[in-house]
Structure formats: structure tokens, C-alpha cells
Amino acid sequence: EHEYRSWGRSWFNSVIQEYRAGEWTHQYWTKWIRAFIGHLPTLKERQEVLDQVAFYNFADVMLDGSRLPLSGNRDFDVQQARVKFDGLCTDLEPALIVVLSYRLWNHLPLHGKKGHDIGCFETWLYDFDTTDSLALSLPHPCSSAWRSADVHAALKNAIAR
């Protein structure tokens, strides 16, 4: 946490770049990339996926430990996070937004409307200026609710829409 606080956002970016380069691995990253491509990624596939997606830390805070709710963190401001999220989505115009945590799902901006579930996963439809975006709620990759086959099928379905 001290390293995160002293480096700020550059810490998060450096972690992604180190993972992309194969300097370290973690099940969180490996599982969600596997869900996108349907199998364990090679280093080249890991790099290709990370080059094609925008990965965003919605909360933009370091929690004191894993599996802690954002609401208990004094640095987390849900309204500020929603404004940043809307601005990023307006700029990037994503067709698909994948939310890797049920807890985060409950903090997303409230505008838009409920979409049709994909399997057992909820969706939400946002309208950002020129783009309609489908948001897909998935469990955290390190949670017991993560089922790779189900998540892969839902992602494949969402991408095809």
C-alpha cells in the first residue's frame, strides 16, 4: 500500500506492464484473459489481449487487503468514480464494458437501463454520446463464483452482440 500511495496511478500502470512483459503472473490476470480467449494464454496472447483492451481501475484506490468492500475505504468517492467512468467511456466509446466484481457492479453510474441477462450474468445498457455500450457483470476472477467455462461463454456471447 505504501508503494501505491507514493507512486499513485503510475504504480497500477507499471504492474500491468510487468505482467504484460511476463515478469510476474497472478491468477486474477490470467483468469480474465483466459476467459476472453478460451484457454490459458501464452505470453504473446497475454500481450495481444492487453494491447486490445482498456483496463481501468474504477475505484482508483488501494484497499488494505483483498475482498474488502469499497464503501469502507475513506479514500473512495463513488460520485467521483462515476464521473471519471462516464468520461472515460465517452472518450473510448467501448462496445463492451466488462466489470470484474459484483461489488463494483453496484457502484457503477445509474443512468442507462437493464439489459438482457447473458446466462446467469446481469447486463446494463449505457448510451455514451455516439455509442451504446453493453456492460457485463462478472464475478471477481479470484472469487469462488468464477467459473471459467461460464464466463468464457458469456464473454463470447457479449462480444458477438
PDB file of C-alpha atoms in Angstrom, residues 53-152:
ATOM      1  CA  VAL A  53      -8.468  -3.771 -24.137  1.00  0.00           C
ATOM      2  CA  ALA A  54      -8.617  -0.736 -21.901  1.00  0.00           C
ATOM      3  CA  PHE A  55      -8.186  -1.880 -18.324  1.00  0.00           C
ATOM      4  CA  TYR A  56      -9.499   0.621 -15.814  1.00  0.00           C
ATOM      5  CA  ASN A  57      -9.360   0.663 -12.018  1.00  0.00           C
ATOM      6  CA  PHE A  58     -12.833   2.074 -11.279  1.00  0.00           C
ATOM      7  CA  ALA A  59     -12.186   2.716  -7.598  1.00  0.00           C
ATOM      8  CA  ASP A  60      -8.699   4.173  -8.117  1.00  0.00           C
ATOM      9  CA  VAL A  61      -7.788   3.386  -4.505  1.00  0.00           C
ATOM     10  CA  MET A  62      -5.610   0.760  -2.869  1.00  0.00           C
ATOM     11  CA  LEU A  63      -7.547  -1.373  -0.417  1.00  0.00           C
ATOM     12  CA  ASP A  64      -5.908  -2.565   2.795  1.00  0.00           C
ATOM     13  CA  GLY A  65      -6.472  -6.189   1.814  1.00  0.00           C
ATOM     14  CA  SER A  66      -8.291  -8.431  -0.626  1.00  0.00           C
ATOM     15  CA  ARG A  67     -12.056  -8.914  -0.677  1.00  0.00           C
ATOM     16  CA  LEU A  68     -12.790  -5.701   1.199  1.00  0.00           C
ATOM     17  CA  PRO A  69     -15.770  -3.531   0.271  1.00  0.00           C
ATOM     18  CA  LEU A  70     -15.042  -0.160  -1.294  1.00  0.00           C
ATOM     19  CA  SER A  71     -17.598   1.514   0.937  1.00  0.00           C
ATOM     20  CA  GLY A  72     -15.285   1.034   3.925  1.00  0.00           C
ATOM     21  CA  ASN A  73     -12.372   2.855   2.284  1.00  0.00           C
ATOM     22  CA  ARG A  74     -12.122   6.521   3.301  1.00  0.00           C
ATOM     23  CA  ASP A  75     -10.383   7.415   0.010  1.00  0.00           C
ATOM     24  CA  PHE A  76     -13.168   6.047  -2.204  1.00  0.00           C
ATOM     25  CA  ASP A  77     -15.667   8.590  -3.545  1.00  0.00           C
ATOM     26  CA  VAL A  78     -18.373   6.820  -5.541  1.00  0.00           C
ATOM     27  CA  GLN A  79     -19.663  10.011  -7.185  1.00  0.00           C
ATOM     28  CA  GLN A  80     -16.177  10.974  -8.348  1.00  0.00           C
ATOM     29  CA  ALA A  81     -15.577   7.419  -9.615  1.00  0.00           C
ATOM     30  CA  ARG A  82     -18.846   7.523 -11.605  1.00  0.00           C
ATOM     31  CA  VAL A  83     -17.923  10.860 -13.215  1.00  0.00           C
ATOM     32  CA  LYS A  84     -14.486   9.509 -14.214  1.00  0.00           C
ATOM     33  CA  PHE A  85     -16.069   6.310 -15.553  1.00  0.00           C
ATOM     34  CA  ASP A  86     -18.568   8.264 -17.676  1.00  0.00           C
ATOM     35  CA  GLY A  87     -15.786  10.495 -19.029  1.00  0.00           C
ATOM     36  CA  LEU A  88     -13.588   7.528 -19.920  1.00  0.00           C
ATOM     37  CA  CYS A  89     -16.469   5.711 -21.639  1.00  0.00           C
ATOM     38  CA  THR A  90     -17.418   8.856 -23.570  1.00  0.00           C
ATOM     39  CA  ASP A  91     -13.802   9.179 -24.761  1.00  0.00           C
ATOM     40  CA  LEU A  92     -13.191   5.492 -25.590  1.00  0.00           C
ATOM     41  CA  GLU A  93     -16.700   4.601 -26.809  1.00  0.00           C
ATOM     42  CA  PRO A  94     -16.486   0.925 -25.791  1.00  0.00           C
ATOM     43  CA  ALA A  95     -18.937  -1.548 -27.286  1.00  0.00           C
ATOM     44  CA  LEU A  96     -18.446  -3.799 -24.245  1.00  0.00           C
ATOM     45  CA  ILE A  97     -17.642  -2.963 -20.628  1.00  0.00           C
ATOM     46  CA  VAL A  98     -16.678  -5.967 -18.508  1.00  0.00           C
ATOM     47  CA  VAL A  99     -16.993  -5.453 -14.765  1.00  0.00           C
ATOM     48  CA  LEU A 100     -14.884  -7.958 -12.850  1.00  0.00           C
ATOM     49  CA  SER A 101     -16.566  -7.743  -9.459  1.00  0.00           C
ATOM     50  CA  TYR A 102     -20.142  -7.868  -8.248  1.00  0.00           C
ATOM     51  CA  ARG A 103     -19.282  -5.256  -5.613  1.00  0.00           C
ATOM     52  CA  LEU A 104     -18.076  -2.829  -8.290  1.00  0.00           C
ATOM     53  CA  TRP A 105     -21.191  -3.517 -10.343  1.00  0.00           C
ATOM     54  CA  ASN A 106     -23.294  -1.985  -7.595  1.00  0.00           C
ATOM     55  CA  HIS A 107     -21.280   1.264  -7.727  1.00  0.00           C
ATOM     56  CA  LEU A 108     -21.493   1.952 -11.470  1.00  0.00           C
ATOM     57  CA  PRO A 109     -23.376   5.011 -12.774  1.00  0.00           C
ATOM     58  CA  LEU A 110     -27.135   4.647 -12.505  1.00  0.00           C
ATOM     59  CA  HIS A 111     -28.138   6.087 -15.898  1.00  0.00           C
ATOM     60  CA  GLY A 112     -28.964   3.651 -18.671  1.00  0.00           C
ATOM     61  CA  LYS A 113     -31.227   0.644 -18.420  1.00  0.00           C
ATOM     62  CA  LYS A 114     -31.151  -3.022 -17.548  1.00  0.00           C
ATOM     63  CA  GLY A 115     -30.190  -5.266 -20.422  1.00  0.00           C
ATOM     64  CA  HIS A 116     -30.974  -8.919 -21.063  1.00  0.00           C
ATOM     65  CA  ASP A 117     -29.025 -11.298 -18.856  1.00  0.00           C
ATOM     66  CA  ILE A 118     -26.394 -13.425 -20.550  1.00  0.00           C
ATOM     67  CA  GLY A 119     -26.624 -16.806 -18.890  1.00  0.00           C
ATOM     68  CA  CYS A 120     -26.595 -16.071 -15.173  1.00  0.00           C
ATOM     69  CA  PHE A 121     -24.828 -12.723 -15.629  1.00  0.00           C
ATOM     70  CA  GLU A 122     -26.532  -9.315 -15.498  1.00  0.00           C
ATOM     71  CA  THR A 123     -26.095  -6.659 -18.160  1.00  0.00           C
ATOM     72  CA  TRP A 124     -26.724  -2.923 -18.284  1.00  0.00           C
ATOM     73  CA  LEU A 125     -27.007  -0.701 -21.359  1.00  0.00           C
ATOM     74  CA  TYR A 126     -25.374   2.722 -21.408  1.00  0.00           C
ATOM     75  CA  ASP A 127     -25.693   5.399 -24.068  1.00  0.00           C
ATOM     76  CA  PHE A 128     -22.455   7.429 -24.297  1.00  0.00           C
ATOM     77  CA  ASP A 129     -22.833  10.194 -26.899  1.00  0.00           C
ATOM     78  CA  THR A 130     -22.276   8.247 -30.138  1.00  0.00           C
ATOM     79  CA  THR A 131     -22.004   4.717 -28.735  1.00  0.00           C
ATOM     80  CA  ASP A 132     -24.294   2.278 -26.991  1.00  0.00           C
ATOM     81  CA  SER A 133     -22.266   0.209 -24.539  1.00  0.00           C
ATOM     82  CA  LEU A 134     -23.184  -3.152 -23.064  1.00  0.00           C
ATOM     83  CA  ALA A 135     -21.890  -3.618 -19.525  1.00  0.00           C
ATOM     84  CA  LEU A 136     -21.500  -7.216 -18.361  1.00  0.00           C
ATOM     85  CA  SER A 137     -21.303  -8.114 -14.670  1.00  0.00           C
ATOM     86  CA  LEU A 138     -18.888 -10.943 -13.881  1.00  0.00           C
ATOM     87  CA  PRO A 139     -17.605 -12.248 -10.561  1.00  0.00           C
ATOM     88  CA  HIS A 140     -14.126 -11.306  -9.389  1.00  0.00           C
ATOM     89  CA  PRO A 141     -11.671 -13.737 -11.027  1.00  0.00           C
ATOM     90  CA  CYS A 142     -10.282 -14.787  -7.636  1.00  0.00           C
ATOM     91  CA  SER A 143     -13.701 -15.473  -6.109  1.00  0.00           C
ATOM     92  CA  SER A 144     -15.331 -18.867  -5.673  1.00  0.00           C
ATOM     93  CA  ALA A 145     -18.128 -17.669  -8.022  1.00  0.00           C
ATOM     94  CA  TRP A 146     -15.719 -17.585 -11.011  1.00  0.00           C
ATOM     95  CA  ARG A 147     -16.382 -20.467 -13.418  1.00  0.00           C
ATOM     96  CA  SER A 148     -14.108 -20.168 -16.443  1.00  0.00           C
ATOM     97  CA  ALA A 149     -16.391 -22.004 -18.874  1.00  0.00           C
ATOM     98  CA  ASP A 150     -19.463 -19.941 -17.904  1.00  0.00           C
ATOM     99  CA  VAL A 151     -17.542 -16.664 -18.006  1.00  0.00           C
ATOM    100  CA  HIS A 152     -15.967 -17.505 -21.376  1.00  0.00           C
TER     101      HIS A 152
END
